Amino acid sequence: MEKCVGAVVKFGRYMGEPVEWLVLEQGDGRALLLSKYGLEAKPFNSHITAVTWETCTLRNWLNKDFYGSAFDEKEKEGILVTKVVTGKNPENGGGFENDTEDKLFVLTSGEVKKYLGSNEERICFATEYAKKNGVFVYEGKCAWWLRSPGEEENCGNDCLEAVQNDGSLFDDGVECIWSDLAVRPAMWVDLSKMEK
């Protein structure tokens, strides 16, 4: 694997196609990867309720179904268990939740600002499979989920932040049951176990 921030690497397969990942950070023998494309259409949670990353159905899907189907046994050895910290929304103070330990996750608004500093860098295109499965596309681009809680005053504890199709952040939040946003998984990998 090329160990360069900004590089695009192929790792795993989803729905018969190789998955491309952006290298967001690299150091100490590991790298943070984010899928280049929106891979799937999924709600953040399958029903409307006060929800956090810890309790959402998207977390379960990523760490069981997606993890189980997208990677072979050798690839799984290279995916690290990560302490996933969400906490309160740094912009509006909304939400609160416990830390989790996951192999796969979606980014927070803070992480998006850190690694993808401009709206242009945040613009996402969906795979053909994701579009067929319900991702809403406008001018070729799609919105994608973040795990940061939305602004409670506007829509309660059932909203999460998202990146809009133009790359801007939707701080107010999107209702967790919306099923037409794309999923862009992220994960930390052990580079020593990913050498070909």
Short mmCIF file of C-alpha atoms in Angstrom, two decimals:
data_model
loop_
_atom_site.label_atom_id
_atom_site.label_comp_id
_atom_site.label_asym_id
_atom_site.label_seq_id
_atom_site.Cartn_x
_atom_site.Cartn_y
_atom_site.Cartn_z
CA MET A 1 0.00 0.00 0.00
CA GLU A 2 1.23 3.47 -0.83
CA LYS A 3 1.82 5.30 2.45
CA CYS A 4 1.11 8.85 1.36
CA VAL A 5 -1.55 11.24 2.63
CA GLY A 6 -3.82 12.10 -0.28
CA ALA A 7 -3.14 8.84 -2.10
CA VAL A 8 -5.97 6.61 -3.30
CA VAL A 9 -5.60 2.91 -2.50
CA LYS A 10 -7.70 -0.15 -3.27
CA PHE A 11 -8.59 -2.41 -0.37
CA GLY A 12 -11.49 -4.85 -0.14
CA ARG A 13 -14.45 -5.29 -2.47
CA TYR A 14 -18.09 -4.29 -2.13
CA MET A 15 -20.85 -5.57 -4.36
CA GLY A 16 -18.27 -7.02 -6.73
CA GLU A 17 -16.23 -3.84 -7.15
CA PRO A 18 -12.87 -2.93 -5.56
CA VAL A 19 -13.25 -0.26 -2.87
CA GLU A 20 -11.10 2.85 -3.30
CA TRP A 21 -9.94 4.70 -0.18
CA LEU A 22 -8.42 8.13 0.43
CA VAL A 23 -5.47 8.18 2.84
CA LEU A 24 -6.36 10.95 5.32
CA GLU A 25 -3.54 10.48 7.84
CA GLN A 26 -0.47 8.27 8.12
CA GLY A 27 2.03 7.73 10.91
CA ASP A 28 3.35 5.22 13.44
CA GLY A 29 2.79 2.38 11.00
CA ARG A 30 -0.90 3.02 10.53
CA ALA A 31 -3.18 5.03 8.28
CA LEU A 32 -6.67 6.49 8.41
CA LEU A 33 -8.70 5.65 5.32
CA LEU A 34 -12.00 7.09 4.05
CA SER A 35 -13.89 5.56 1.15
CA LYS A 36 -13.48 7.73 -1.93
CA TYR A 37 -17.09 7.16 -3.00
CA GLY A 38 -20.44 6.81 -1.28
CA LEU A 39 -20.75 3.02 -1.18
CA GLU A 40 -24.28 2.45 0.07
CA ALA A 41 -27.60 4.11 0.87
CA LYS A 42 -28.50 3.56 4.52
CA PRO A 43 -30.33 5.47 7.24
CA PHE A 44 -28.26 6.40 10.28
CA ASN A 45 -30.85 4.53 12.30
CA SER A 46 -33.66 2.26 11.15
CA HIS A 47 -36.35 4.04 13.20
CA ILE A 48 -36.96 7.54 14.49
CA THR A 49 -35.69 7.91 18.05
CA ALA A 50 -33.10 9.75 20.09
CA VAL A 51 -29.95 8.15 18.72
CA THR A 52 -26.18 8.30 19.00
CA TRP A 53 -23.32 6.62 17.15
CA GLU A 54 -23.17 4.09 19.99
CA THR A 55 -26.80 3.02 19.51
CA CYS A 56 -27.40 3.49 15.77
CA THR A 57 -28.09 0.71 13.27
CA LEU A 58 -25.50 2.15 10.85
CA ARG A 59 -22.71 1.32 13.32
CA ASN A 60 -23.96 -2.25 13.55
CA TRP A 61 -24.22 -2.58 9.76
CA LEU A 62 -20.70 -1.24 9.17
CA ASN A 63 -19.03 -3.43 11.78
CA LYS A 64 -20.92 -6.62 11.00
CA ASP A 65 -22.45 -6.75 7.54
CA PHE A 66 -20.09 -4.46 5.64
CA TYR A 67 -16.98 -5.65 7.48
CA GLY A 68 -17.99 -9.26 6.94
CA SER A 69 -18.65 -8.95 3.23
CA ALA A 70 -16.14 -6.34 2.00
CA PHE A 71 -12.90 -7.83 3.34
CA ASP A 72 -11.29 -11.25 3.19
CA GLU A 73 -9.63 -12.81 6.24
CA LYS A 74 -6.18 -11.44 5.42
CA GLU A 75 -7.55 -7.93 4.91
CA LYS A 76 -9.45 -8.11 8.20
CA GLU A 77 -6.14 -8.67 10.01
CA GLY A 78 -5.02 -5.22 8.91
CA ILE A 79 -8.09 -3.32 10.16
CA LEU A 80 -7.53 -1.91 13.64
CA VAL A 81 -10.01 -1.65 16.47
CA THR A 82 -10.26 2.09 17.10
CA LYS A 83 -11.49 4.09 20.07
CA VAL A 84 -14.21 6.19 18.45
CA VAL A 85 -14.89 9.45 20.28
CA THR A 86 -17.87 11.57 19.30
CA GLY A 87 -19.01 13.56 22.33
CA LYS A 88 -20.85 16.83 21.88
CA ASN A 89 -21.14 18.71 18.61
CA PRO A 90 -18.26 21.25 18.77
CA GLU A 91 -20.26 23.87 16.88
CA ASN A 92 -23.52 23.80 18.81
CA GLY A 93 -23.02 21.60 21.88
CA GLY A 94 -25.76 19.19 20.83
CA GLY A 95 -25.84 15.55 21.84
CA PHE A 96 -23.69 13.39 24.06
CA GLU A 97 -22.59 9.80 23.90
CA ASN A 98 -20.14 7.24 25.17
CA ASP A 99 -16.95 6.36 23.34
CA THR A 100 -17.03 3.11 21.38
CA GLU A 101 -14.52 0.65 19.98
CA ASP A 102 -15.06 -0.10 16.30
CA LYS A 103 -13.28 -1.30 13.22
CA LEU A 104 -15.36 0.93 10.92
CA PHE A 105 -17.07 4.24 11.56
CA VAL A 106 -18.18 7.45 9.86
CA LEU A 107 -16.40 10.75 10.48
CA THR A 108 -17.40 13.61 12.78
CA SER A 109 -17.75 17.19 11.54
CA GLY A 110 -14.50 17.99 13.36
CA GLU A 111 -12.65 15.21 11.53
CA VAL A 112 -14.09 16.34 8.20
CA LYS A 113 -12.85 19.89 8.83
CA LYS A 114 -9.43 18.56 9.83
CA TYR A 115 -8.89 16.22 6.89
CA LEU A 116 -11.08 17.73 4.16
CA GLY A 117 -10.65 21.44 4.70
CA SER A 118 -12.70 22.80 1.81
CA ASN A 119 -16.17 22.15 0.43
CA GLU A 120 -14.57 20.99 -2.80
CA GLU A 121 -12.57 18.30 -0.99
CA ARG A 122 -15.75 17.04 0.71
CA ILE A 123 -17.79 16.57 -2.47
CA CYS A 124 -18.70 12.93 -2.88
CA PHE A 125 -19.87 10.84 -5.81
CA ALA A 126 -21.83 7.64 -5.29
CA THR A 127 -21.03 4.28 -6.82
CA GLU A 128 -23.46 2.93 -9.39
CA TYR A 129 -24.59 0.36 -6.85
CA ALA A 130 -25.28 3.04 -4.22
CA LYS A 131 -27.30 5.07 -6.73
CA LYS A 132 -29.36 2.01 -7.69
CA ASN A 133 -29.89 1.31 -4.00
CA GLY A 134 -31.35 4.76 -3.32
CA VAL A 135 -28.63 7.37 -2.79
CA PHE A 136 -30.04 10.72 -3.90
CA VAL A 137 -27.77 12.38 -6.45
CA TYR A 138 -27.94 16.02 -7.50
CA GLU A 139 -25.69 17.19 -10.34
CA GLY A 140 -23.79 13.93 -9.94
CA LYS A 141 -23.00 14.49 -6.26
CA CYS A 142 -24.45 13.04 -3.07
CA ALA A 143 -24.81 13.91 0.61
CA TRP A 144 -23.16 11.66 3.19
CA TRP A 145 -23.55 10.86 6.89
CA LEU A 146 -21.43 12.12 9.77
CA ARG A 147 -21.71 10.80 13.32
CA SER A 148 -21.84 14.23 15.02
CA PRO A 149 -25.20 15.08 16.57
CA GLY A 150 -27.18 17.84 14.90
CA GLU A 151 -28.40 21.00 16.57
CA GLU A 152 -30.93 19.85 19.13
CA GLU A 153 -33.04 23.00 19.05
CA ASN A 154 -33.97 22.44 15.43
CA CYS A 155 -34.85 18.77 15.23
CA GLY A 156 -34.25 17.02 18.53
CA ASN A 157 -31.94 14.14 19.40
CA ASP A 158 -32.85 12.20 16.27
CA CYS A 159 -30.71 14.29 13.90
CA LEU A 160 -27.13 13.88 12.77
CA GLU A 161 -24.85 16.16 10.83
CA ALA A 162 -24.14 15.44 7.20
CA VAL A 163 -22.07 16.73 4.30
CA GLN A 164 -24.33 18.13 1.59
CA ASN A 165 -23.90 17.43 -2.10
CA ASP A 166 -22.00 20.71 -2.58
CA GLY A 167 -19.53 19.76 0.18
CA SER A 168 -20.88 22.14 2.80
CA LEU A 169 -21.68 20.91 6.29
CA PHE A 170 -25.31 20.67 7.36
CA ASP A 171 -24.91 21.55 11.06
CA ASP A 172 -28.63 21.59 11.88
CA GLY A 173 -28.80 17.89 11.19
CA VAL A 174 -30.70 15.37 9.10
CA GLU A 175 -33.31 13.04 10.58
CA CYS A 176 -31.69 9.70 11.34
CA ILE A 177 -34.20 7.70 9.28
CA TRP A 178 -33.39 9.36 5.96
CA SER A 179 -32.35 6.51 3.70
CA ASP A 180 -31.04 8.41 0.67
CA LEU A 181 -27.75 9.66 2.16
CA ALA A 182 -24.55 7.87 1.25
CA VAL A 183 -22.29 5.97 3.62
CA ARG A 184 -18.54 6.66 3.43
CA PRO A 185 -16.85 4.23 5.83
CA ALA A 186 -13.62 5.18 7.58
CA MET A 187 -11.09 2.96 9.37
CA TRP A 188 -7.57 2.82 10.74
CA VAL A 189 -5.35 0.15 9.22
CA ASP A 190 -2.04 -1.45 10.20
CA LEU A 191 0.25 -0.77 7.26
CA SER A 192 2.60 -3.65 8.13
CA LYS A 193 -0.22 -6.12 7.54
CA MET A 194 -1.24 -4.55 4.27
CA GLU A 195 1.99 -4.87 2.34
CA LYS A 196 1.56 -6.91 -0.81
#
